CSV table of C-alpha atoms in Angstrom, one decimal:
chain,number,residue,atom,x,y,z
A,1,MET,CA,420.6,140.2,13.4
A,2,PRO,CA,423.3,142.7,10.7
A,3,ARG,CA,422.8,141.1,7.2
A,4,THR,CA,425.5,143.4,5.2
A,5,ALA,CA,428.8,144.2,5.7
A,6,LYS,CA,427.3,148.1,5.9
A,7,GLU,CA,424.6,147.1,8.8
A,8,PHE,CA,427.6,144.5,10.9
A,9,LEU,CA,430.3,147.4,11.4
A,10,GLU,CA,427.7,150.0,12.3
A,11,LEU,CA,426.2,147.2,15.3
A,12,ALA,CA,429.8,146.6,16.2
A,13,GLU,CA,430.8,150.7,16.6
A,14,ARG,CA,427.1,150.7,19.0
A,15,ASP,CA,428.1,148.1,20.9
A,16,HIS,CA,432.1,150.0,20.9
A,17,VAL,CA,433.8,146.8,20.0
A,18,ARG,CA,437.2,147.0,18.8
A,19,PHE,CA,438.2,143.8,17.7
A,20,ILE,CA,436.7,141.0,15.7
A,21,ASN,CA,437.4,137.3,17.0
A,22,CYS,CA,436.7,134.9,14.1
A,23,GLN,CA,436.0,131.4,15.1
A,24,PHE,CA,436.5,128.4,13.3
A,25,THR,CA,437.5,124.6,14.0
A,26,ASP,CA,440.0,122.2,12.7
A,27,ILE,CA,438.7,118.5,12.3
A,28,LEU,CA,439.3,117.5,15.7
A,29,GLY,CA,437.2,120.5,17.4
A,30,VAL,CA,439.6,122.4,18.4
A,31,ILE,CA,438.7,126.1,18.6
A,32,LYS,CA,441.1,128.4,16.0
A,33,ASN,CA,440.6,132.1,15.6
A,34,VAL,CA,441.5,135.2,13.9
A,35,THR,CA,441.3,138.3,15.3
A,36,ILE,CA,440.9,141.7,13.6
A,37,PRO,CA,440.3,145.2,14.6
A,38,ILE,CA,437.2,146.9,13.7
A,39,HIS,CA,438.1,148.4,10.8
A,40,LYS,CA,438.7,145.6,8.5
A,41,ALA,CA,435.3,144.2,9.8
A,42,ALA,CA,433.7,145.2,6.6
A,43,ASP,CA,436.3,144.2,4.9
A,44,ALA,CA,436.1,140.8,5.7
A,45,VAL,CA,432.3,140.2,5.1
A,46,ASP,CA,432.9,141.4,2.0
A,47,HIS,CA,436.0,139.6,0.5
A,48,GLY,CA,436.2,137.0,3.7
A,49,LEU,CA,439.6,136.2,5.8
A,50,TRP,CA,442.3,134.1,3.9
A,51,PHE,CA,444.8,132.3,5.9
A,52,ASP,CA,446.7,129.2,5.6
A,53,GLY,CA,444.8,125.8,5.5
A,54,SER,CA,447.8,123.8,5.9
A,55,SER,CA,448.5,124.9,9.2
A,56,ILE,CA,445.3,123.6,10.7
A,57,GLU,CA,444.8,120.1,11.2
A,58,GLY,CA,442.9,118.0,8.7
A,59,PHE,CA,442.3,121.0,6.0
A,60,THR,CA,444.4,121.4,3.3
A,61,ARG,CA,448.2,120.6,2.2
A,62,ILE,CA,451.1,122.8,1.7
A,63,HIS,CA,450.9,123.4,-2.1
A,64,GLU,CA,447.1,124.2,-1.8
A,65,SER,CA,447.1,126.0,1.5
A,66,ASP,CA,445.0,129.2,0.6
A,67,MET,CA,441.9,129.2,2.2
A,68,TYR,CA,439.6,131.7,3.2
A,69,LEU,CA,437.0,132.5,5.9
A,70,GLN,CA,433.4,133.7,5.9
A,71,PRO,CA,431.9,134.9,8.7
A,72,ASP,CA,428.2,134.3,9.5
A,73,LEU,CA,426.8,137.3,10.8
A,74,ASP,CA,423.8,135.8,12.8
A,75,THR,CA,426.6,134.3,15.5
A,76,TYR,CA,427.7,137.9,16.2
A,77,THR,CA,427.9,138.2,20.1
A,78,VAL,CA,429.7,140.7,22.0
A,79,ILE,CA,432.0,139.0,24.3
A,80,PRO,CA,430.5,140.2,28.1
A,81,TRP,CA,434.3,139.6,29.9
A,82,THR,CA,435.9,142.1,27.6
A,83,GLU,CA,436.2,145.8,27.9
A,84,GLY,CA,437.0,149.3,27.0
A,85,GLU,CA,440.1,149.4,24.4
A,86,ALA,CA,440.4,145.9,24.2
A,87,LYS,CA,436.7,145.6,23.8
A,88,ALA,CA,435.7,142.0,21.4
A,89,ALA,CA,433.2,140.7,19.9
A,90,LYS,CA,433.1,137.1,18.0
A,91,VAL,CA,431.7,135.8,14.6
A,92,VAL,CA,431.6,132.1,13.8
A,93,CYS,CA,432.9,131.7,10.3
A,94,ASP,CA,432.4,128.9,7.6
A,95,VAL,CA,435.1,127.9,5.5
A,96,TYR,CA,436.0,128.4,1.9
A,97,THR,CA,438.3,127.4,-0.5
A,98,PRO,CA,440.0,129.8,-3.4
A,99,ASP,CA,437.6,128.8,-6.0
A,100,GLY,CA,434.5,130.8,-3.8
A,101,GLU,CA,433.7,126.6,-2.9
A,102,PRO,CA,432.5,125.3,1.3
A,103,PHE,CA,435.2,123.1,1.8
A,104,ALA,CA,434.0,119.9,2.5
A,105,GLY,CA,436.0,119.1,5.5
A,106,ASP,CA,435.0,122.0,7.4
A,107,PRO,CA,433.0,120.7,10.4
A,108,ARG,CA,430.5,123.3,10.8
A,109,GLY,CA,429.9,122.6,6.9
A,110,VAL,CA,429.3,119.0,7.5
A,111,LEU,CA,426.4,119.8,10.3
A,112,ARG,CA,425.4,122.2,7.6
A,113,ARG,CA,424.4,120.2,4.7
A,114,GLN,CA,423.2,117.6,7.6
A,115,ILE,CA,420.9,120.2,8.4
A,116,LYS,CA,419.7,121.0,4.9
A,117,ARG,CA,418.8,117.3,5.0
A,118,ALA,CA,416.6,117.3,7.7
A,119,THR,CA,415.1,120.8,6.7
A,120,GLU,CA,413.6,118.9,3.0
A,121,MET,CA,412.3,116.3,5.2
A,122,GLY,CA,410.7,118.4,7.0
A,123,PHE,CA,411.9,118.6,10.1
A,124,LYS,CA,413.8,121.5,12.5
A,125,PHE,CA,416.6,119.8,14.6
A,126,GLN,CA,417.1,120.9,18.2
A,127,THR,CA,419.9,119.9,20.6
A,128,GLY,CA,420.8,121.3,24.4
A,129,PRO,CA,424.5,120.0,25.5
A,130,GLU,CA,425.8,118.6,28.7
A,131,LEU,CA,429.8,119.3,28.6
A,132,GLU,CA,431.0,118.2,32.1
A,133,PHE,CA,434.9,119.3,33.1
A,134,PHE,CA,437.7,119.0,35.8
A,135,LEU,CA,438.9,122.0,38.0
A,136,LEU,CA,442.3,121.8,38.6
A,137,LYS,CA,445.7,123.4,39.4
A,138,GLU,CA,449.2,122.2,39.2
A,139,ARG,CA,451.1,121.5,42.4
A,140,ASP,CA,454.3,120.1,42.5
A,141,GLY,CA,454.6,119.1,39.2
A,142,ARG,CA,451.5,117.3,38.9
A,143,ILE,CA,448.1,118.1,38.1
A,144,VAL,CA,445.6,117.8,41.1
A,145,LEU,CA,442.2,118.7,42.0
A,146,ALA,CA,441.7,122.7,42.2
A,147,ASP,CA,439.8,122.2,45.7
A,148,ASP,CA,442.0,120.5,48.7
A,149,LEU,CA,438.7,119.9,50.5
A,150,ASP,CA,436.7,118.0,47.8
A,151,THR,CA,437.5,114.5,48.8
A,152,LEU,CA,433.6,113.1,49.7
A,153,ASP,CA,432.7,109.4,48.5
A,154,GLN,CA,429.9,111.1,46.9
A,155,PRO,CA,430.3,114.6,45.6
A,156,CYS,CA,427.4,114.8,43.2
A,157,TYR,CA,425.3,118.0,44.1
A,158,ASP,CA,427.3,118.7,47.2
A,159,MET,CA,426.6,122.5,47.9
A,160,LYS,CA,430.0,122.8,50.3
A,161,GLY,CA,432.0,122.0,46.4
A,162,ILE,CA,430.3,124.3,44.4
A,163,THR,CA,430.7,126.7,47.0
A,164,ARG,CA,434.1,126.6,47.5
A,165,SER,CA,434.6,127.1,44.1
A,166,TYR,CA,431.6,129.5,43.8
A,167,ASP,CA,434.0,132.7,42.3
A,168,PHE,CA,434.6,130.5,39.2
A,169,ILE,CA,431.1,129.0,38.9
A,170,SER,CA,429.2,132.1,39.3
A,171,SER,CA,431.2,134.2,36.9
A,172,LEU,CA,430.8,131.5,34.4
A,173,SER,CA,427.4,131.3,34.5
A,174,LYS,CA,427.1,135.8,34.1
A,175,ASN,CA,429.1,135.5,31.1
A,176,LEU,CA,427.2,132.4,29.8
A,177,ASN,CA,423.7,135.0,30.3
A,178,GLY,CA,425.8,137.7,29.1
A,179,LEU,CA,426.6,136.0,25.5
A,180,GLY,CA,422.6,135.5,25.9
A,181,TRP,CA,422.8,131.6,26.2
A,182,GLY,CA,420.6,131.6,29.3
A,183,ASN,CA,422.3,129.7,31.7
A,184,TYR,CA,419.6,127.6,34.2
A,185,ALA,CA,421.5,125.5,35.9
A,186,ASN,CA,425.1,124.7,37.4
A,187,ASP,CA,426.1,121.7,39.7
A,188,HIS,CA,429.0,119.7,41.4
A,189,GLU,CA,429.0,116.5,39.8
A,190,ASP,CA,429.4,112.8,40.4
A,191,ALA,CA,433.5,113.3,40.7
A,192,ASN,CA,435.1,115.3,42.8
A,193,GLY,CA,436.4,118.6,41.5
A,194,GLN,CA,433.8,118.2,38.3
A,195,PHE,CA,431.3,120.3,37.4
A,196,GLU,CA,428.5,121.0,35.1
A,197,LEU,CA,427.1,124.4,33.6
A,198,ASN,CA,423.9,123.5,31.0
A,199,PHE,CA,422.3,126.4,29.1
A,200,GLU,CA,419.4,126.5,26.4
A,201,TYR,CA,418.9,124.1,23.5
A,202,ASP,CA,418.9,125.8,20.1
A,203,ASP,CA,419.0,124.6,16.4
A,204,ALA,CA,422.3,122.0,16.2
A,205,ILE,CA,424.7,124.3,14.1
A,206,ARG,CA,424.1,127.5,17.2
A,207,THR,CA,424.4,124.5,19.9
A,208,ALA,CA,427.8,123.2,18.0
A,209,ASP,CA,428.8,126.7,18.5
A,210,LYS,CA,428.0,127.1,21.6
A,211,ALA,CA,429.8,124.3,22.8
A,212,ILE,CA,433.2,124.9,21.0
A,213,PHE,CA,433.1,128.8,22.6
A,214,PHE,CA,432.2,127.0,26.1
A,215,ARG,CA,435.1,124.6,26.2
A,216,TYR,CA,437.3,127.6,25.5
A,217,MET,CA,435.8,130.3,27.6
A,218,VAL,CA,436.2,127.8,30.7
A,219,HIS,CA,439.6,127.3,29.6
A,220,ALA,CA,440.2,130.8,29.4
A,221,MET,CA,438.8,131.8,32.9
A,222,ALA,CA,440.5,129.3,34.8
A,223,GLN,CA,443.7,130.2,33.6
A,224,GLU,CA,442.8,134.1,34.7
A,225,ARG,CA,442.8,132.7,38.4
A,226,GLY,CA,445.8,130.4,37.9
A,227,LEU,CA,444.0,127.0,37.4
A,228,LEU,CA,443.6,124.5,34.8
A,229,THR,CA,440.4,122.6,33.5
A,230,THR,CA,440.3,119.8,31.2
A,231,PHE,CA,436.9,118.1,29.6
A,232,MET,CA,439.3,114.9,29.3
A,233,PRO,CA,436.5,112.1,28.9
A,234,LYS,CA,439.1,109.9,31.8
A,235,PRO,CA,441.5,111.8,33.2
A,236,PHE,CA,441.9,110.1,36.4
A,237,SER,CA,441.3,106.4,36.8
A,238,ASN,CA,439.3,106.6,40.0
A,239,LEU,CA,437.3,109.4,39.2
A,240,THR,CA,433.8,109.6,36.6
A,241,GLY,CA,434.6,110.7,33.5
A,242,ASN,CA,433.3,113.8,31.5
A,243,GLY,CA,430.6,113.1,29.2
A,244,GLY,CA,429.2,114.8,26.9
A,245,HIS,CA,425.5,114.6,26.4
A,246,LEU,CA,423.2,115.6,24.0
A,247,HIS,CA,419.7,116.2,24.4
A,248,ILE,CA,418.0,115.9,20.8
A,249,SER,CA,414.4,116.5,19.2
A,250,LEU,CA,412.8,117.0,15.7
A,251,TRP,CA,410.2,119.7,15.6
A,252,ASP,CA,408.4,121.0,12.5
A,253,PRO,CA,409.4,123.5,10.5
A,254,THR,CA,407.9,126.6,12.7
A,255,GLY,CA,409.4,125.5,15.7
A,256,ARG,CA,406.1,125.1,17.4
A,257,LYS,CA,405.6,121.7,17.4
A,258,ASN,CA,407.8,119.0,19.1
A,259,LEU,CA,407.5,116.0,16.6
A,260,PHE,CA,408.2,113.5,18.9
A,261,GLU,CA,405.7,114.0,21.5
A,262,ASP,CA,402.9,111.9,21.1
A,263,LYS,CA,400.6,111.9,24.5
A,264,LYS,CA,398.4,108.5,23.1
A,265,ASP,CA,401.9,107.0,23.4
A,266,PRO,CA,400.5,103.1,23.6
A,267,ARG,CA,403.9,102.4,25.5
A,268,GLY,CA,403.2,105.1,27.8
A,269,LEU,CA,406.2,107.0,27.5
A,270,GLY,CA,405.0,109.9,25.8
A,271,LEU,CA,407.0,109.3,22.0
A,272,SER,CA,405.8,109.5,19.1
A,273,LYS,CA,406.6,106.8,16.5
A,274,LEU,CA,408.8,109.1,14.9
A,275,ALA,CA,410.8,109.3,17.8
A,276,TYR,CA,411.3,105.7,18.4
A,277,GLN,CA,412.5,105.1,14.8
A,278,PHE,CA,414.8,107.9,15.3
A,279,LEU,CA,416.6,106.6,18.3
A,280,GLY,CA,416.0,103.4,16.7
A,281,GLY,CA,418.6,104.6,14.2
A,282,ILE,CA,421.1,106.0,16.8
A,283,ILE,CA,421.1,102.4,18.5
A,284,ASP,CA,421.4,100.4,15.3
A,285,ASN,CA,424.8,102.1,14.3
A,286,ALA,CA,426.4,103.1,17.6
A,287,GLU,CA,429.3,101.0,17.4
A,288,ALA,CA,429.8,103.5,14.3
A,289,LEU,CA,429.2,106.0,15.8
A,290,SER,CA,431.8,105.7,18.6
A,291,ALA,CA,434.0,106.5,16.7
A,292,ILE,CA,432.7,110.1,16.1
A,293,LEU,CA,431.3,110.3,19.9
A,294,ALA,CA,434.3,109.2,21.3
A,295,PRO,CA,437.1,109.8,19.4
A,296,THR,CA,440.0,109.0,21.9
A,297,VAL,CA,441.4,105.6,23.5
A,298,ASN,CA,440.5,107.3,26.7
A,299,SER,CA,437.1,108.4,25.8
A,300,TYR,CA,436.8,104.5,26.1
A,301,LYS,CA,438.0,104.2,29.5
A,302,ARG,CA,435.0,106.3,30.4
A,303,PHE,CA,432.7,103.4,29.9
A,304,GLU,CA,432.5,101.5,33.0
A,305,TYR,CA,429.7,98.9,33.8
A,306,GLY,CA,428.5,101.0,37.5
A,307,SER,CA,429.0,104.4,36.1
A,308,PHE,CA,427.0,107.0,34.8
A,309,ALA,CA,428.6,106.8,31.9
A,310,PRO,CA,426.6,104.1,29.4
A,311,THR,CA,427.4,100.3,28.3
A,312,THR,CA,424.8,99.4,26.3
A,313,ALA,CA,423.5,100.1,23.1
A,314,THR,CA,420.0,100.4,24.6
A,315,TRP,CA,417.5,102.8,25.4
A,316,SER,CA,415.4,103.6,28.8
A,317,ARG,CA,412.9,105.4,30.1
A,318,ASP,CA,415.8,106.6,33.1
A,319,ASN,CA,418.4,104.4,33.2
A,320,ARG,CA,422.0,106.0,32.6
A,321,THR,CA,423.8,103.6,31.9
A,322,CYS,CA,421.7,103.3,28.3
A,323,ALA,CA,423.3,104.8,25.3
A,324,ILE,CA,420.0,106.6,25.2
A,325,ARG,CA,416.8,107.7,27.6
A,326,SER,CA,413.9,109.2,26.9
A,327,LEU,CA,412.6,112.8,28.9
A,328,ILE,CA,409.3,114.3,29.4
A,329,GLU,CA,409.5,116.8,31.8
A,330,SER,CA,406.5,119.4,30.5
A,331,GLU,CA,404.7,120.4,27.8
A,332,ASN,CA,406.7,120.3,24.5
A,333,SER,CA,409.8,119.1,26.3
A,334,THR,CA,410.0,115.7,24.9
A,335,ARG,CA,413.8,114.4,23.8
A,336,VAL,CA,415.9,111.9,24.0
A,337,GLU,CA,419.6,111.8,25.6
A,338,LEU,CA,422.2,110.8,23.7
A,339,ARG,CA,424.7,110.1,26.5
A,340,THR,CA,427.5,108.1,24.6
A,341,GLY,CA,429.2,110.8,23.5
A,342,ALA,CA,432.7,112.2,25.4
A,343,SER,CA,433.0,115.8,26.6
A,344,ASP,CA,435.9,116.8,24.4
A,345,ALA,CA,434.6,115.1,21.0
A,346,ASN,CA,434.0,118.1,18.1
A,347,PRO,CA,430.5,118.7,19.0
A,348,TYR,CA,430.0,119.5,14.6
A,349,TRP,CA,430.9,115.8,14.0
A,350,ALA,CA,428.6,114.3,16.8
A,351,ILE,CA,425.5,115.9,15.9
A,352,ALA,CA,426.4,115.6,12.3
A,353,GLY,CA,427.0,112.0,12.2
A,354,MET,CA,424.5,111.0,14.5
A,355,LEU,CA,421.6,112.8,12.5
A,356,ALA,CA,422.9,111.5,9.7
A,357,THR,CA,422.4,107.8,10.9
A,358,ALA,CA,418.8,108.4,12.5
A,359,LEU,CA,417.9,110.5,9.0
A,360,THR,CA,419.0,107.6,7.0
A,361,TYR,CA,417.2,104.9,9.6
A,362,LEU,CA,414.0,107.3,8.9
A,363,VAL,CA,414.2,107.2,4.8
A,364,LEU,CA,414.8,103.0,5.4
A,365,THR,CA,412.0,102.5,7.8
A,366,GLY,CA,409.6,104.6,5.3
A,367,ILE,CA,409.2,107.5,6.7
A,368,GLY,CA,411.3,109.7,4.8
A,369,ILE,CA,410.4,112.2,2.1
A,370,TRP,CA,407.8,110.0,0.7
A,371,GLY,CA,406.8,108.9,4.2
A,372,ASN,CA,404.9,105.6,3.6
A,373,ASN,CA,406.1,101.8,4.2
A,374,GLN,CA,405.1,100.8,0.8
A,375,PRO,CA,407.1,98.9,-1.8
A,376,VAL,CA,407.5,102.2,-4.3
A,377,GLY,CA,408.2,104.4,-1.7
A,378,TRP,CA,410.8,101.9,-0.6
A,379,ALA,CA,412.2,102.7,-4.2
A,380,PHE,CA,412.1,106.3,-4.2
A,381,ASP,CA,413.7,106.4,-0.5
A,382,ILE,CA,416.5,104.0,-1.8
A,383,ILE,CA,417.1,106.5,-5.1
A,384,ASN,CA,417.4,109.4,-3.0
A,385,PHE,CA,419.7,108.1,-0.5
A,386,VAL,CA,421.9,107.2,-3.7
A,387,TRP,CA,421.9,110.7,-4.9
A,388,TRP,CA,422.4,111.9,-1.0
A,389,ILE,CA,425.6,110.1,-0.8
A,390,GLY,CA,426.9,110.2,-4.5
A,391,ILE,CA,426.7,108.0,-7.1
A,392,GLY,CA,430.1,106.9,-7.2
A,393,HIS,CA,429.3,104.8,-3.8
A,394,ALA,CA,426.2,103.0,-5.4
A,395,GLY,CA,428.0,99.9,-5.1
A,396,THR,CA,427.5,99.9,-1.5
A,397,LEU,CA,423.8,99.3,-2.2
A,398,ILE,CA,423.6,95.8,-4.3
A,399,SER,CA,423.7,93.4,-1.6
A,400,ALA,CA,421.2,94.6,0.2
A,401,ILE,CA,418.7,95.4,-3.0
A,402,LEU,CA,419.7,92.0,-4.0
A,403,LEU,CA,418.4,90.8,-0.5
A,404,LEU,CA,415.1,92.6,-1.2
A,405,PHE,CA,414.6,91.1,-4.4
A,406,ARG,CA,415.4,87.3,-2.9
A,407,GLN,CA,412.5,89.0,0.5
A,408,GLN,CA,414.7,88.8,2.7
A,409,TRP,CA,413.2,91.5,4.4
A,410,ARG,CA,414.4,91.6,7.5
A,411,THR,CA,417.9,90.9,6.9
A,412,SER,CA,418.1,93.5,4.0
A,413,ILE,CA,417.3,96.5,6.2
A,414,ASN,CA,419.8,95.5,8.9
A,415,ARG,CA,422.3,95.4,5.7
A,416,PHE,CA,420.7,99.0,4.7
A,417,ALA,CA,421.0,100.6,8.1
A,418,GLU,CA,424.4,98.9,8.7
A,419,ALA,CA,426.3,99.5,5.7
A,420,MET,CA,424.9,102.3,4.2
A,421,THR,CA,424.8,104.5,6.8
A,422,LEU,CA,428.6,104.4,7.8
A,423,PHE,CA,429.0,105.3,4.1
A,424,ALA,CA,426.7,108.4,4.8
A,425,VAL,CA,428.9,109.4,7.7
A,426,ALA,CA,432.1,109.0,5.8
A,427,CYS,CA,430.7,110.8,2.7
A,428,ALA,CA,429.3,113.6,5.1
A,429,GLY,CA,433.0,114.6,5.7
A,430,LEU,CA,434.0,114.4,2.3
A,431,TYR,CA,431.6,115.0,-0.2
A,432,PRO,CA,428.8,118.0,-0.2
A,433,LEU,CA,425.6,116.0,0.2
A,434,ASP,CA,423.6,118.6,-1.7
A,435,ARG,CA,425.7,118.8,-5.4
């Protein structure tokens, strides 16, 4: 990957690129973009690409609107379906204020701060998404399924159903591989007109970058064919909704050792103590995380008893009605799948919120940077947590600390996990955690 503006320009010219799409998102996860001709690429890298932040949902007010995009050169990718004089590449950008500071409300920046926190604790965080969508068309002023013959009562993995949409699915698969994402499976999902295409896991920020672009790509390619798509969680009351599942695991800093894996697990599930406590943190804060993972009223209509959507804040080896299930398919593949998320959730917020709660829970249960369960270690973990969320929020710890002194340990732990992690998630979006 290019490291300087000169290297960036040379690589783009070698690829015969004529335009650069500079990608970012608003606070809701809607993809935004500024397209620049290739001769302005070096200038964008050296000086940023200025834009009106007041026009972006959740960014700034009109009297403080100047902001700029800083391209992340590691994300440079040629867009495979563009060619000739319109050939384009894309880069994902970070958002900055005029003072040169990262914008605290940039969803990508929020996730980056949580990744930094995980790195400081000795973890490399890997995620893989599963994003379901419906393929649709407009007829007589109504939105209907694109395939009139897709009417089976149980269409999941239907060969005929995916064959009738083969042109779209195969082209989408080809473009995923053209982007270098490693598409490995495509299938007709549980609802009529519903599909899912899977690509390889990656580090958390790259996964979120890909999820944002994937949703755009699906829409764009459908529109080229006169079709429509939706990632809406529950577009049809009589059909299964669209989930946005996340497969998650922690690795050592080298990325070679899966820290969720333990073949000597006394429960026989192959999970490490770290994995159990990580998923415990998510479950303990499932209600709070729902505001991020299922951000709209429509999101909650997806949660139905007897469906594939989770209805309980529990975990299981292989029960799809639980919020989390554990998976082991081969060597080093141990992971947990978070099934609560909707397909239209902002992936940066979703991953950051989930990681924030899990990491805080690890700290509170003694697996944090001090790595023990002794009272002294607990004290230092608490101090570090206060530092992370900002000293201005230390008041939220008072009741839990008083409970500690009164030796009401279990109640205190619950109070920490319930109250403080909510503030961690909130502060992740409002305040830099590394200040």
